[in-house]
Amino acid sequence: MPGSRGDAEGPHSETDETDDSVADGSVTGPRAATPDERSWLKRHGPETLIGSVIVAAVTTVLTVTIPLLAGGDPDDDRTGGAGPVRTPSAVPATTEPPTCTMLDCDGLDPKDTHCDRGALTLARETAGAMQVSVRYSPGCRTVWGKLTGAEEGDTIEIATSPTKKERKAVRTGHTQYTAMLPAGATFSAQATGTSLKGQPAHDLPPGHQVPIGASQNDIPPL
């Protein structure tokens, strides 16, 4: 009927009643979800949250695992070295073959020639913070010396005979490695790390040397 309460409230009657109950201090019950909210819950229920957690977990695992798979030997020669330090590219270079073998590698950088890929540590010796290693490349059939935990001016040397030697000094950082020497079916290599100023904290005097030797007998069987 004209003038009735229902006609006066029109389409917004539910909103008006809710506002009146709050205004006069009356207690209202929990608000029921609207059709739009119920539809959203059906489309974005617990399954969505679980799926998000699973996706995040898988992403984390892949982020950690892929670099490990691409990096090869954790004792590689990517830090310090005969040449300038370079950050590894986003695309792994593990598929690039060595560019030299045996005599052709004499005096070359194991990283620049990809001989460091798949290289082995045949022997290792530690004194104080210094660690000296003999590194060997099965693909290139070469050896080189590596020094870690060193200070500027410390040196690393590798020798396969009285006349066949390579030597490098630490320029920056704490790691350095020598150029390569050929290693045939039988060989004997001697690496020596020398601390220029010593390491007082480790009771190493200036000029302290750390020698380590290796031969074909130290190559692990395939």
Short mmCIF file of C-alpha atoms in Angstrom, two decimals:
data_model
loop_
_atom_site.label_atom_id
_atom_site.label_comp_id
_atom_site.label_asym_id
_atom_site.label_seq_id
_atom_site.Cartn_x
_atom_site.Cartn_y
_atom_site.Cartn_z
CA MET A 1 0.00 0.00 0.00
CA PRO A 2 1.18 3.56 -0.59
CA GLY A 3 2.79 4.94 2.55
CA SER A 4 3.51 1.50 4.02
CA ARG A 5 6.90 0.90 5.74
CA GLY A 6 7.96 -1.64 3.21
CA ASP A 7 7.37 0.76 0.31
CA ALA A 8 9.25 3.53 2.09
CA GLU A 9 12.37 1.42 2.74
CA GLY A 10 12.66 0.20 -0.79
CA PRO A 11 15.60 -2.04 -1.92
CA HIS A 12 17.93 -0.94 0.95
CA SER A 13 15.78 -2.19 3.81
CA GLU A 14 18.36 -4.75 5.06
CA THR A 15 21.06 -2.11 5.29
CA ASP A 16 18.76 0.30 7.12
CA GLU A 17 17.73 -2.33 9.69
CA THR A 18 21.35 -3.21 10.39
CA ASP A 19 22.31 0.43 10.87
CA ASP A 20 19.36 1.01 13.26
CA SER A 21 20.29 -1.98 15.45
CA VAL A 22 23.87 -0.73 15.83
CA ALA A 23 22.82 2.82 16.50
CA ASP A 24 20.42 1.98 19.36
CA GLY A 25 23.04 -0.29 21.07
CA SER A 26 21.35 -3.62 20.43
CA VAL A 27 23.57 -6.71 19.99
CA THR A 28 23.55 -8.22 16.58
CA GLY A 29 24.55 -11.81 15.69
CA PRO A 30 27.43 -12.79 13.39
CA ARG A 31 27.01 -11.39 9.95
CA ALA A 32 26.21 -14.08 7.40
CA ALA A 33 28.48 -14.26 4.37
CA THR A 34 27.04 -12.68 1.28
CA PRO A 35 26.57 -14.77 -1.87
CA ASP A 36 29.68 -13.12 -3.39
CA GLU A 37 31.81 -14.02 -0.33
CA ARG A 38 30.56 -17.61 -0.31
CA SER A 39 31.47 -17.89 -3.98
CA TRP A 40 34.98 -16.58 -3.29
CA LEU A 41 35.51 -19.12 -0.48
CA LYS A 42 34.49 -21.94 -2.78
CA ARG A 43 36.97 -20.76 -5.38
CA HIS A 44 39.78 -19.87 -2.92
CA GLY A 45 39.40 -22.38 -0.12
CA PRO A 46 42.09 -24.25 1.84
CA GLU A 47 43.19 -25.98 -1.33
CA THR A 48 44.53 -22.65 -2.63
CA LEU A 49 46.63 -22.09 0.50
CA ILE A 50 48.03 -25.64 0.41
CA GLY A 51 48.84 -25.30 -3.27
CA SER A 52 50.70 -22.02 -2.63
CA VAL A 53 52.79 -23.64 0.11
CA ILE A 54 53.70 -26.58 -2.16
CA VAL A 55 54.69 -24.28 -5.03
CA ALA A 56 56.87 -22.19 -2.68
CA ALA A 57 58.58 -25.29 -1.31
CA VAL A 58 59.31 -26.70 -4.78
CA THR A 59 60.67 -23.33 -5.93
CA THR A 60 63.05 -23.19 -2.94
CA VAL A 61 64.35 -26.71 -3.60
CA LEU A 62 65.00 -25.95 -7.27
CA THR A 63 66.73 -22.66 -6.41
CA VAL A 64 69.18 -24.47 -4.12
CA THR A 65 69.64 -27.63 -6.20
CA ILE A 66 70.18 -26.27 -9.72
CA PRO A 67 73.35 -24.27 -8.89
CA LEU A 68 74.80 -27.32 -7.12
CA LEU A 69 74.16 -29.52 -10.13
CA ALA A 70 75.76 -26.97 -12.44
CA GLY A 71 78.79 -26.22 -10.29
CA GLY A 72 80.67 -29.55 -10.32
CA ASP A 73 83.48 -30.11 -7.83
CA PRO A 74 82.94 -27.87 -4.74
CA ASP A 75 86.76 -27.52 -4.54
CA ASP A 76 86.92 -25.90 -7.96
CA ASP A 77 89.18 -23.01 -8.94
CA ARG A 78 86.65 -20.24 -9.55
CA THR A 79 88.06 -18.02 -6.78
CA GLY A 80 91.55 -16.64 -7.17
CA GLY A 81 93.85 -17.95 -9.83
CA ALA A 82 96.35 -17.35 -12.52
CA GLY A 83 94.05 -14.87 -14.24
CA PRO A 84 91.49 -12.29 -13.06
CA VAL A 85 88.53 -13.51 -11.02
CA ARG A 86 85.36 -13.77 -13.07
CA THR A 87 81.81 -14.38 -11.90
CA PRO A 88 80.38 -17.62 -13.39
CA SER A 89 77.84 -16.95 -16.12
CA ALA A 90 74.19 -17.86 -15.71
CA VAL A 91 74.62 -20.64 -18.28
CA PRO A 92 76.90 -23.40 -16.91
CA ALA A 93 80.03 -24.06 -18.96
CA THR A 94 80.22 -27.72 -17.92
CA THR A 95 79.50 -28.84 -21.51
CA GLU A 96 82.44 -26.91 -22.96
CA PRO A 97 85.31 -29.33 -23.69
CA PRO A 98 88.91 -28.59 -22.64
CA THR A 99 90.84 -26.55 -25.16
CA CYS A 100 94.16 -28.31 -24.56
CA THR A 101 95.74 -31.61 -23.52
CA MET A 102 99.07 -32.52 -21.91
CA LEU A 103 101.94 -30.51 -23.48
CA ASP A 104 99.56 -28.05 -25.13
CA CYS A 105 98.37 -27.03 -21.64
CA ASP A 106 101.85 -26.26 -20.32
CA GLY A 107 101.78 -22.86 -18.60
CA LEU A 108 98.07 -22.22 -19.28
CA ASP A 109 95.30 -21.29 -16.83
CA PRO A 110 93.15 -24.34 -15.88
CA LYS A 111 90.03 -22.20 -15.71
CA ASP A 112 90.48 -20.45 -19.06
CA THR A 113 91.04 -23.82 -20.76
CA HIS A 114 88.13 -25.53 -18.91
CA CYS A 115 90.59 -28.03 -17.44
CA ASP A 116 89.23 -27.20 -13.98
CA ARG A 117 85.93 -28.87 -14.94
CA GLY A 118 85.90 -32.25 -13.25
CA ALA A 119 89.32 -31.67 -11.68
CA LEU A 120 90.38 -33.73 -8.65
CA THR A 121 92.31 -32.87 -5.51
CA LEU A 122 95.04 -35.53 -5.25
CA ALA A 123 96.64 -34.27 -2.04
CA ARG A 124 96.00 -31.56 0.56
CA GLU A 125 97.98 -30.22 3.52
CA THR A 126 97.07 -27.55 6.08
CA ALA A 127 99.10 -25.34 8.42
CA GLY A 128 97.36 -22.60 10.36
CA ALA A 129 94.82 -21.03 8.02
CA MET A 130 96.81 -22.02 4.92
CA GLN A 131 95.80 -25.00 2.83
CA VAL A 132 97.91 -26.31 -0.07
CA SER A 133 96.45 -28.69 -2.66
CA VAL A 134 97.64 -30.58 -5.73
CA ARG A 135 94.92 -30.42 -8.37
CA TYR A 136 94.67 -32.81 -11.33
CA SER A 137 92.60 -32.74 -14.53
CA PRO A 138 91.81 -36.20 -15.97
CA GLY A 139 90.59 -34.65 -19.22
CA CYS A 140 93.62 -32.42 -19.77
CA ARG A 141 96.11 -34.68 -17.94
CA THR A 142 97.67 -31.75 -16.10
CA VAL A 143 98.43 -30.73 -12.53
CA TRP A 144 98.54 -27.38 -10.74
CA GLY A 145 98.93 -26.07 -7.20
CA LYS A 146 96.25 -24.27 -5.22
CA LEU A 147 96.56 -22.17 -2.06
CA THR A 148 93.69 -21.05 0.19
CA GLY A 149 93.57 -19.22 3.53
CA ALA A 150 96.51 -17.12 2.41
CA GLU A 151 97.36 -13.43 2.64
CA GLU A 152 98.59 -10.93 0.07
CA GLY A 153 102.14 -11.81 -1.01
CA ASP A 154 101.92 -15.51 -0.07
CA THR A 155 102.96 -17.84 -2.89
CA ILE A 156 102.01 -21.24 -4.30
CA GLU A 157 104.36 -23.32 -6.45
CA ILE A 158 103.96 -26.60 -8.35
CA ALA A 159 106.87 -28.64 -9.74
CA THR A 160 107.03 -31.89 -11.70
CA SER A 161 110.82 -31.80 -12.12
CA PRO A 162 113.70 -29.53 -11.12
CA THR A 163 113.11 -27.47 -14.24
CA LYS A 164 109.33 -27.74 -14.72
CA LYS A 165 107.77 -25.27 -12.26
CA GLU A 166 104.93 -22.78 -12.04
CA ARG A 167 104.57 -20.18 -9.30
CA LYS A 168 101.99 -17.53 -8.40
CA ALA A 169 101.63 -14.96 -5.63
CA VAL A 170 98.39 -13.89 -3.95
CA ARG A 171 97.42 -10.46 -5.27
CA THR A 172 94.06 -9.95 -3.58
CA GLY A 173 91.80 -12.10 -1.44
CA HIS A 174 92.98 -15.32 0.17
CA THR A 175 93.16 -17.81 -2.72
CA GLN A 176 95.56 -18.39 -5.59
CA TYR A 177 96.44 -21.20 -7.99
CA THR A 178 99.23 -21.77 -10.47
CA ALA A 179 99.25 -22.38 -14.19
CA MET A 180 99.29 -26.03 -15.32
CA LEU A 181 102.05 -28.54 -15.92
CA PRO A 182 101.64 -31.69 -18.06
CA ALA A 183 101.12 -34.97 -16.20
CA GLY A 184 101.64 -38.14 -18.22
CA ALA A 185 100.79 -41.73 -17.38
CA THR A 186 103.34 -41.53 -14.59
CA PHE A 187 104.23 -38.29 -12.83
CA SER A 188 105.31 -36.82 -9.51
CA ALA A 189 104.15 -33.36 -8.44
CA GLN A 190 105.22 -31.27 -5.47
CA ALA A 191 103.20 -28.22 -4.38
CA THR A 192 104.53 -25.73 -1.83
CA GLY A 193 102.71 -22.84 -0.20
CA THR A 194 104.80 -20.10 1.43
CA SER A 195 103.54 -17.57 3.98
CA LEU A 196 105.37 -14.30 3.34
CA LYS A 197 104.66 -12.61 6.67
CA GLY A 198 103.72 -15.71 8.63
CA GLN A 199 100.56 -16.12 10.71
CA PRO A 200 101.23 -15.12 14.33
CA ALA A 201 97.75 -16.19 15.37
CA HIS A 202 98.64 -19.73 14.27
CA ASP A 203 102.31 -19.66 15.39
CA LEU A 204 103.54 -19.68 11.79
CA PRO A 205 106.77 -17.67 11.37
CA PRO A 206 107.47 -15.51 8.31
CA GLY A 207 108.52 -17.63 5.36
CA HIS A 208 106.79 -20.75 6.69
CA GLN A 209 106.31 -23.35 3.97
CA VAL A 210 103.63 -26.04 3.54
CA PRO A 211 104.73 -28.79 1.10
CA ILE A 212 102.57 -31.59 -0.29
CA GLY A 213 103.28 -34.21 -2.95
CA ALA A 214 101.18 -36.39 -5.25
CA SER A 215 101.61 -38.85 -8.11
CA GLN A 216 99.58 -41.02 -10.50
CA ASN A 217 99.04 -43.42 -7.60
CA ASP A 218 96.82 -40.81 -5.91
CA ILE A 219 94.34 -40.72 -8.79
CA PRO A 220 91.18 -42.51 -7.59
CA PRO A 221 90.00 -45.44 -9.75
CA LEU A 222 87.17 -44.74 -12.15
#
